[in-house]
mmCIF file of C-alpha atoms and ligand atoms in Angstrom:
data_model
loop_
_atom_site.group_PDB
_atom_site.id
_atom_site.type_symbol
_atom_site.label_atom_id
_atom_site.label_comp_id
_atom_site.label_asym_id
_atom_site.label_seq_id
_atom_site.Cartn_x
_atom_site.Cartn_y
_atom_site.Cartn_z
ATOM 1 C CA MET A 4 19.404 -3.465 33.798
ATOM 2 C CA GLN A 5 17.931 -6.833 34.877
ATOM 3 C CA LYS A 6 14.452 -8.300 34.546
ATOM 4 C CA VAL A 7 12.921 -8.985 37.969
ATOM 5 C CA SER A 8 9.485 -10.426 37.258
ATOM 6 C CA GLN A 9 7.073 -10.693 34.348
ATOM 7 C CA LEU A 10 4.177 -8.258 34.794
ATOM 8 C CA TYR A 11 2.261 -8.830 31.591
ATOM 9 C CA GLU A 12 2.235 -10.913 28.443
ATOM 10 C CA GLY A 13 0.473 -9.415 25.439
ATOM 11 C CA LYS A 14 0.030 -10.698 21.898
ATOM 12 C CA ALA A 15 3.415 -9.477 20.681
ATOM 13 C CA LYS A 16 5.380 -8.414 23.780
ATOM 14 C CA LYS A 17 6.162 -9.261 27.374
ATOM 15 C CA VAL A 18 6.730 -6.612 30.021
ATOM 16 C CA TYR A 19 9.011 -7.085 33.045
ATOM 17 C CA SER A 20 9.714 -5.063 36.154
ATOM 18 C CA THR A 21 13.306 -4.129 37.056
ATOM 19 C CA GLU A 22 15.062 -3.082 40.279
ATOM 20 C CA ASP A 23 14.141 0.495 39.363
ATOM 21 C CA PRO A 24 10.415 1.093 40.056
ATOM 22 C CA GLU A 25 10.283 3.659 37.216
ATOM 23 C CA VAL A 26 11.819 1.328 34.596
ATOM 24 C CA TYR A 27 10.288 -1.630 32.765
ATOM 25 C CA ILE A 28 11.825 -3.973 30.193
ATOM 26 C CA VAL A 29 9.815 -4.925 27.098
ATOM 27 C CA SER A 30 10.631 -8.117 25.228
ATOM 28 C CA TYR A 31 9.365 -8.498 21.651
ATOM 29 C CA LYS A 32 8.068 -11.904 20.486
ATOM 30 C CA ASP A 33 7.715 -13.413 17.013
ATOM 31 C CA ASP A 34 4.035 -14.227 17.696
ATOM 32 C CA ALA A 35 1.586 -12.556 15.332
ATOM 33 C CA THR A 36 -2.167 -12.155 15.646
ATOM 34 C CA ALA A 37 -4.800 -10.442 13.543
ATOM 35 C CA PHE A 38 -8.551 -9.846 13.574
ATOM 36 C CA ASN A 39 -8.686 -9.390 17.338
ATOM 37 C CA GLY A 40 -6.718 -12.590 17.987
ATOM 38 C CA LEU A 41 -8.749 -14.841 15.663
ATOM 39 C CA LYS A 42 -5.789 -15.426 13.327
ATOM 40 C CA LYS A 43 -2.596 -16.623 14.989
ATOM 41 C CA GLY A 44 0.869 -17.325 13.632
ATOM 42 C CA THR A 45 4.575 -16.670 13.872
ATOM 43 C CA ILE A 46 6.688 -14.311 11.813
ATOM 44 C CA ALA A 47 10.329 -15.453 12.172
ATOM 45 C CA GLY A 48 12.547 -12.586 13.309
ATOM 46 C CA LYS A 49 9.646 -10.148 13.776
ATOM 47 C CA GLY A 50 10.517 -9.463 17.420
ATOM 48 C CA VAL A 51 13.971 -8.262 16.434
ATOM 49 C CA VAL A 52 12.648 -6.061 13.618
ATOM 50 C CA ASN A 53 9.927 -4.505 15.767
ATOM 51 C CA ASN A 54 12.254 -3.874 18.709
ATOM 52 C CA ARG A 55 15.027 -2.287 16.648
ATOM 53 C CA MET A 56 12.715 -0.336 14.343
ATOM 54 C CA SER A 57 10.626 1.019 17.236
ATOM 55 C CA ASN A 58 13.755 2.199 19.027
ATOM 56 C CA PHE A 59 15.043 3.823 15.851
ATOM 57 C CA MET A 60 11.735 5.684 15.405
ATOM 58 C CA PHE A 61 11.521 6.697 19.074
ATOM 59 C CA LYS A 62 15.051 8.150 18.900
ATOM 60 C CA LEU A 63 14.186 10.033 15.701
ATOM 61 C CA LEU A 64 10.992 11.385 17.294
ATOM 62 C CA GLU A 65 12.807 12.399 20.516
ATOM 63 C CA LYS A 66 15.225 14.444 18.380
ATOM 64 C CA GLN A 67 12.189 16.234 16.934
ATOM 65 C CA GLY A 68 10.861 17.002 20.408
ATOM 66 C CA VAL A 69 8.351 14.173 20.916
ATOM 67 C CA PRO A 70 8.730 12.626 24.407
ATOM 68 C CA THR A 71 8.762 8.807 24.341
ATOM 69 C CA HIS A 72 9.124 5.917 26.793
ATOM 70 C CA TYR A 73 12.435 4.833 25.215
ATOM 71 C CA ILE A 74 15.444 4.540 27.552
ATOM 72 C CA GLU A 75 17.937 2.022 26.172
ATOM 73 C CA GLU A 76 18.085 -0.934 23.780
ATOM 74 C CA LEU A 77 19.416 -3.875 25.826
ATOM 75 C CA ASN A 78 19.687 -6.472 23.040
ATOM 76 C CA ASP A 79 18.006 -7.427 19.755
ATOM 77 C CA ARG A 80 14.662 -8.145 21.405
ATOM 78 C CA GLU A 81 14.674 -6.209 24.677
ATOM 79 C CA THR A 82 14.490 -2.547 25.581
ATOM 80 C CA ALA A 83 14.391 -0.586 28.832
ATOM 81 C CA VAL A 84 11.465 1.847 28.853
ATOM 82 C CA LYS A 85 9.937 4.337 31.261
ATOM 83 C CA LYS A 86 7.139 2.903 33.375
ATOM 84 C CA VAL A 87 3.806 4.340 32.259
ATOM 85 C CA THR A 88 0.126 3.639 32.645
ATOM 86 C CA ILE A 89 -1.150 3.115 29.115
ATOM 87 C CA VAL A 90 -4.018 5.407 28.089
ATOM 88 C CA PRO A 91 -6.469 2.756 26.801
ATOM 89 C CA LEU A 92 -6.765 4.243 23.306
ATOM 90 C CA GLU A 93 -5.457 3.096 19.949
ATOM 91 C CA VAL A 94 -4.621 6.375 18.266
ATOM 92 C CA ILE A 95 -4.784 5.932 14.493
ATOM 93 C CA VAL A 96 -3.713 8.314 11.746
ATOM 94 C CA ARG A 97 -4.637 7.745 8.123
ATOM 95 C CA ASN A 98 -2.980 9.490 5.196
ATOM 96 C CA THR A 99 -4.372 7.150 2.533
ATOM 97 C CA ALA A 100 -7.535 5.037 2.656
ATOM 98 C CA ALA A 101 -6.970 1.373 3.603
ATOM 99 C CA GLY A 102 -8.154 -1.419 5.880
ATOM 100 C CA SER A 103 -11.158 -0.824 8.115
ATOM 101 C CA PHE A 104 -11.514 2.797 6.884
ATOM 102 C CA SER A 105 -11.961 1.627 3.297
ATOM 103 C CA LYS A 106 -14.396 -1.080 4.346
ATOM 104 C CA ARG A 107 -16.498 1.131 6.632
ATOM 105 C CA LEU A 108 -16.753 4.085 4.255
ATOM 106 C CA GLY A 109 -16.687 2.287 0.911
ATOM 107 C CA VAL A 110 -13.535 4.064 -0.226
ATOM 108 C CA GLU A 111 -11.080 2.293 -2.512
ATOM 109 C CA GLU A 112 -7.809 1.261 -0.828
ATOM 110 C CA GLY A 113 -5.003 3.557 -1.935
ATOM 111 C CA LYS A 114 -7.150 6.683 -2.356
ATOM 112 C CA PRO A 115 -5.166 9.621 -0.940
ATOM 113 C CA LEU A 116 -7.047 11.532 1.764
ATOM 114 C CA LEU A 117 -7.370 15.312 1.465
ATOM 115 C CA THR A 118 -6.246 15.746 5.084
ATOM 116 C CA PRO A 119 -4.898 13.212 7.604
ATOM 117 C CA VAL A 120 -7.683 11.494 9.567
ATOM 118 C CA LEU A 121 -7.324 11.015 13.335
ATOM 119 C CA GLU A 122 -9.274 8.126 14.888
ATOM 120 C CA PHE A 123 -9.482 6.694 18.383
ATOM 121 C CA CYS A 124 -10.372 3.135 19.315
ATOM 122 C CA TYR A 125 -11.076 2.163 22.919
ATOM 123 C CA LYS A 126 -8.642 -0.615 23.854
ATOM 124 C CA ASP A 127 -10.885 -3.464 24.971
ATOM 125 C CA ASP A 128 -10.377 -6.902 23.410
ATOM 126 C CA ALA A 129 -13.760 -8.200 24.614
ATOM 127 C CA LEU A 130 -15.482 -5.354 22.740
ATOM 128 C CA GLY A 131 -13.201 -5.602 19.692
ATOM 129 C CA ASP A 132 -11.589 -2.165 20.246
ATOM 130 C CA PRO A 133 -14.604 -0.024 19.229
ATOM 131 C CA LEU A 134 -14.182 3.306 17.448
ATOM 132 C CA VAL A 135 -14.853 6.245 19.813
ATOM 133 C CA ASN A 136 -14.754 10.026 19.504
ATOM 134 C CA ASP A 137 -13.711 12.853 21.863
ATOM 135 C CA TYR A 138 -17.131 12.885 23.536
ATOM 136 C CA HIS A 139 -16.990 9.176 24.392
ATOM 137 C CA ILE A 140 -13.461 9.577 25.748
ATOM 138 C CA LEU A 141 -14.367 12.568 27.953
ATOM 139 C CA ALA A 142 -17.715 11.125 29.085
ATOM 140 C CA LEU A 143 -16.125 7.833 30.143
ATOM 141 C CA GLY A 144 -13.101 9.519 31.756
ATOM 142 C CA ILE A 145 -10.660 7.666 29.489
ATOM 143 C CA ALA A 146 -8.668 10.921 29.190
ATOM 144 C CA THR A 147 -9.167 14.581 30.102
ATOM 145 C CA ARG A 148 -9.638 17.352 27.521
ATOM 146 C CA GLU A 149 -6.102 18.533 28.201
ATOM 147 C CA GLU A 150 -4.641 15.038 27.791
ATOM 148 C CA LEU A 151 -6.590 14.510 24.577
ATOM 149 C CA ASP A 152 -5.340 17.820 23.150
ATOM 150 C CA THR A 153 -1.767 16.800 24.001
ATOM 151 C CA ILE A 154 -2.288 13.382 22.401
ATOM 152 C CA ALA A 155 -3.746 14.893 19.213
ATOM 153 C CA ALA A 156 -0.964 17.475 18.849
ATOM 154 C CA MET A 157 1.766 14.895 19.471
ATOM 155 C CA THR A 158 0.125 12.444 17.074
ATOM 156 C CA PHE A 159 0.070 14.915 14.166
ATOM 157 C CA GLN A 160 3.711 15.733 14.875
ATOM 158 C CA VAL A 161 4.562 12.017 14.869
ATOM 159 C CA ASN A 162 2.735 11.709 11.535
ATOM 160 C CA GLN A 163 4.727 14.538 9.944
ATOM 161 C CA VAL A 164 8.097 13.211 11.139
ATOM 162 C CA MET A 165 7.224 9.676 10.002
ATOM 163 C CA LEU A 166 5.761 10.754 6.624
ATOM 164 C CA ASP A 167 8.928 12.706 5.798
ATOM 165 C CA PHE A 168 11.303 10.011 7.021
ATOM 166 C CA PHE A 169 9.623 7.081 5.254
ATOM 167 C CA ARG A 170 9.163 9.069 2.042
ATOM 168 C CA SER A 171 12.968 9.656 2.072
ATOM 169 C CA VAL A 172 13.517 5.869 1.996
ATOM 170 C CA GLY A 173 10.944 5.210 -0.735
ATOM 171 C CA VAL A 174 8.062 4.201 1.498
ATOM 172 C CA ASP A 175 4.547 5.668 1.642
ATOM 173 C CA LEU A 176 3.149 5.803 5.186
ATOM 174 C CA ILE A 177 -0.484 4.837 4.549
ATOM 175 C CA ASP A 178 -1.678 4.725 8.170
ATOM 176 C CA PHE A 179 -0.477 3.759 11.631
ATOM 177 C CA LYS A 180 -1.517 3.157 15.228
ATOM 178 C CA ILE A 181 0.276 4.540 18.275
ATOM 179 C CA GLU A 182 -0.352 4.438 22.013
ATOM 180 C CA PHE A 183 0.410 6.899 24.774
ATOM 181 C CA GLY A 184 1.261 6.400 28.412
ATOM 182 C CA LYS A 185 1.176 8.522 31.543
ATOM 183 C CA THR A 186 4.283 8.689 33.749
ATOM 184 C CA SER A 187 4.041 8.728 37.563
ATOM 185 C CA ASP A 188 4.247 12.530 37.419
ATOM 186 C CA GLY A 189 1.365 12.774 34.946
ATOM 187 C CA GLN A 190 3.292 13.485 31.741
ATOM 188 C CA ILE A 191 1.836 12.051 28.507
ATOM 189 C CA ILE A 192 4.538 10.312 26.444
ATOM 190 C CA LEU A 193 4.591 8.104 23.364
ATOM 191 C CA ALA A 194 4.749 4.418 24.350
ATOM 192 C CA ASP A 195 4.168 0.916 22.881
ATOM 193 C CA GLU A 196 5.787 0.373 19.454
ATOM 194 C CA ILE A 197 6.133 1.682 15.902
ATOM 195 C CA SER A 198 6.727 -1.207 13.514
ATOM 196 C CA PRO A 199 5.392 -3.036 10.448
ATOM 197 C CA ASP A 200 2.871 -4.586 12.890
ATOM 198 C CA THR A 201 1.376 -1.176 13.611
ATOM 199 C CA CYS A 202 1.892 0.784 10.375
ATOM 200 C CA ARG A 203 0.948 0.288 6.737
ATOM 201 C CA PHE A 204 4.003 0.771 4.538
ATOM 202 C CA TRP A 205 3.749 0.709 0.728
ATOM 203 C CA ASP A 206 6.678 0.989 -1.648
ATOM 204 C CA VAL A 207 6.386 4.449 -3.255
ATOM 205 C CA ASN A 208 6.838 3.131 -6.808
ATOM 206 C CA THR A 209 5.410 -0.395 -6.881
ATOM 207 C CA HIS A 210 2.873 0.030 -4.011
ATOM 208 C CA GLU A 211 4.092 -3.342 -2.734
ATOM 209 C CA LYS A 212 2.938 -3.899 0.852
ATOM 210 C CA LEU A 213 5.844 -4.005 3.335
ATOM 211 C CA ASP A 214 3.890 -4.620 6.549
ATOM 212 C CA LYS A 215 1.638 -6.945 8.524
ATOM 213 C CA ASP A 216 -1.066 -6.914 5.838
ATOM 214 C CA ARG A 217 1.070 -9.632 4.167
ATOM 215 C CA PHE A 218 0.237 -11.809 7.214
ATOM 216 C CA ARG A 219 -3.364 -10.630 7.679
ATOM 217 C CA ARG A 220 -4.213 -11.261 4.029
ATOM 218 C CA ASP A 221 -2.017 -14.348 3.440
ATOM 219 C CA LEU A 222 -0.016 -12.587 0.722
ATOM 220 C CA GLY A 223 3.210 -14.506 1.461
ATOM 221 C CA GLY A 224 6.667 -12.979 1.790
ATOM 222 C CA VAL A 225 5.968 -11.647 5.282
ATOM 223 C CA GLU A 226 9.499 -12.159 6.637
ATOM 224 C CA ASP A 227 10.999 -10.651 3.464
ATOM 225 C CA ALA A 228 8.799 -7.566 3.803
ATOM 226 C CA TYR A 229 9.894 -6.983 7.424
ATOM 227 C CA ALA A 230 13.550 -7.513 6.384
ATOM 228 C CA GLU A 231 13.128 -5.054 3.498
ATOM 229 C CA MET A 232 11.844 -2.380 5.916
ATOM 230 C CA MET A 233 14.968 -2.937 8.064
ATOM 231 C CA ARG A 234 17.154 -2.380 4.973
ATOM 232 C CA ARG A 235 15.211 0.747 3.979
ATOM 233 C CA ILE A 236 15.763 2.387 7.346
ATOM 234 C CA GLY A 237 19.420 1.365 7.369
ATOM 235 C CA LEU A 238 19.286 -1.173 10.196
ATOM 236 C CA ALA A 239 20.290 -4.182 8.068
HETATM 237 N N1 UDP E 309 -3.584 -1.277 13.875
HETATM 238 C C1 UDP E 309 -2.832 -1.808 14.908
HETATM 239 N N2 UDP E 309 -3.463 -2.568 15.863
HETATM 240 C C2 UDP E 309 -4.791 -2.828 15.834
HETATM 241 C C3 UDP E 309 -5.564 -2.280 14.785
HETATM 242 C C4 UDP E 309 -4.927 -1.518 13.823
HETATM 243 O O1 UDP E 309 -1.629 -1.585 14.973
HETATM 244 O O2 UDP E 309 -5.288 -3.528 16.727
HETATM 245 C C5 UDP E 309 -2.930 -0.452 12.843
HETATM 246 C C6 UDP E 309 -2.887 -1.147 11.491
HETATM 247 O O3 UDP E 309 -1.646 -1.810 11.315
HETATM 248 C C7 UDP E 309 -3.001 -0.001 10.525
HETATM 249 C C8 UDP E 309 -3.822 1.056 11.269
HETATM 250 O O4 UDP E 309 -3.706 0.705 12.661
HETATM 251 O O5 UDP E 309 -1.713 0.545 10.243
HETATM 252 C C9 UDP E 309 -5.268 1.102 10.855
HETATM 253 O O6 UDP E 309 -5.811 -0.200 10.951
HETATM 254 P P1 UDP E 309 -7.323 -0.499 10.511
HETATM 255 O O7 UDP E 309 -8.246 0.259 11.388
HETATM 256 O O8 UDP E 309 -7.452 -0.292 9.035
HETATM 257 O O9 UDP E 309 -7.547 -1.994 10.928
HETATM 258 P P2 UDP E 309 -7.220 -3.356 10.210
HETATM 259 O O10 UDP E 309 -7.587 -3.217 8.776
HETATM 260 O O11 UDP E 309 -5.753 -3.565 10.469
HETATM 261 O O12 UDP E 309 -8.085 -4.308 10.982
#
């Protein structure tokens, strides 16, 4: 599988076309941003962690029946994926209060939620990815009712698989963000990445943060936290 031309460069990844019109290659960078791009930096080795961890999670989810864009890991930073059109929604699940949820609703970080909370944000950097609900999504034609039902069902399944897996390696899955894509034949599949950039991971016993909050909040030890997550899942 060879890269033909760069199609897109995002904050953390580049996307390339290949000779196969249905296959793209994603390349993970060490660049880190937070607060809608206001904070910029580098996390050494992050691209490798995010690539390998995402692929590990996608394979685990595929085994549990969740369709994903994953095809083949090409090297430490690059992966062949199915070509999709990204549904412009950040799909967020929260198991424990943290981050913007805690701020918006005045709930202490770390408070367990009685049921998982599903949120959607409309992916638009200029607008700062505003929170939207089903009505906004249907009214604006961002997704159909059927697509949204598929996305919600798949998302709760992803949450259950991830909760169980991370708990087994001593990590509490506080919340996470995933994205879905639509294949040329209209199938909704899990796309983008699953990594310490897109999930909040807390050590079950010490509640130590093992994710991008170490970068967002200048807590130090960012690289060590990403490396620790690799060890926990058995990839290092
Ligand atoms: N998240 C993400 N990309 C974003 C915004 C959030 O991956 O652009 C993830 C974030 O890592 C966390 C979850 O989504 O696991 C919920 O984030 P929150 O809304 O609390 O926003 P934050 O506090 O990160 O601004």
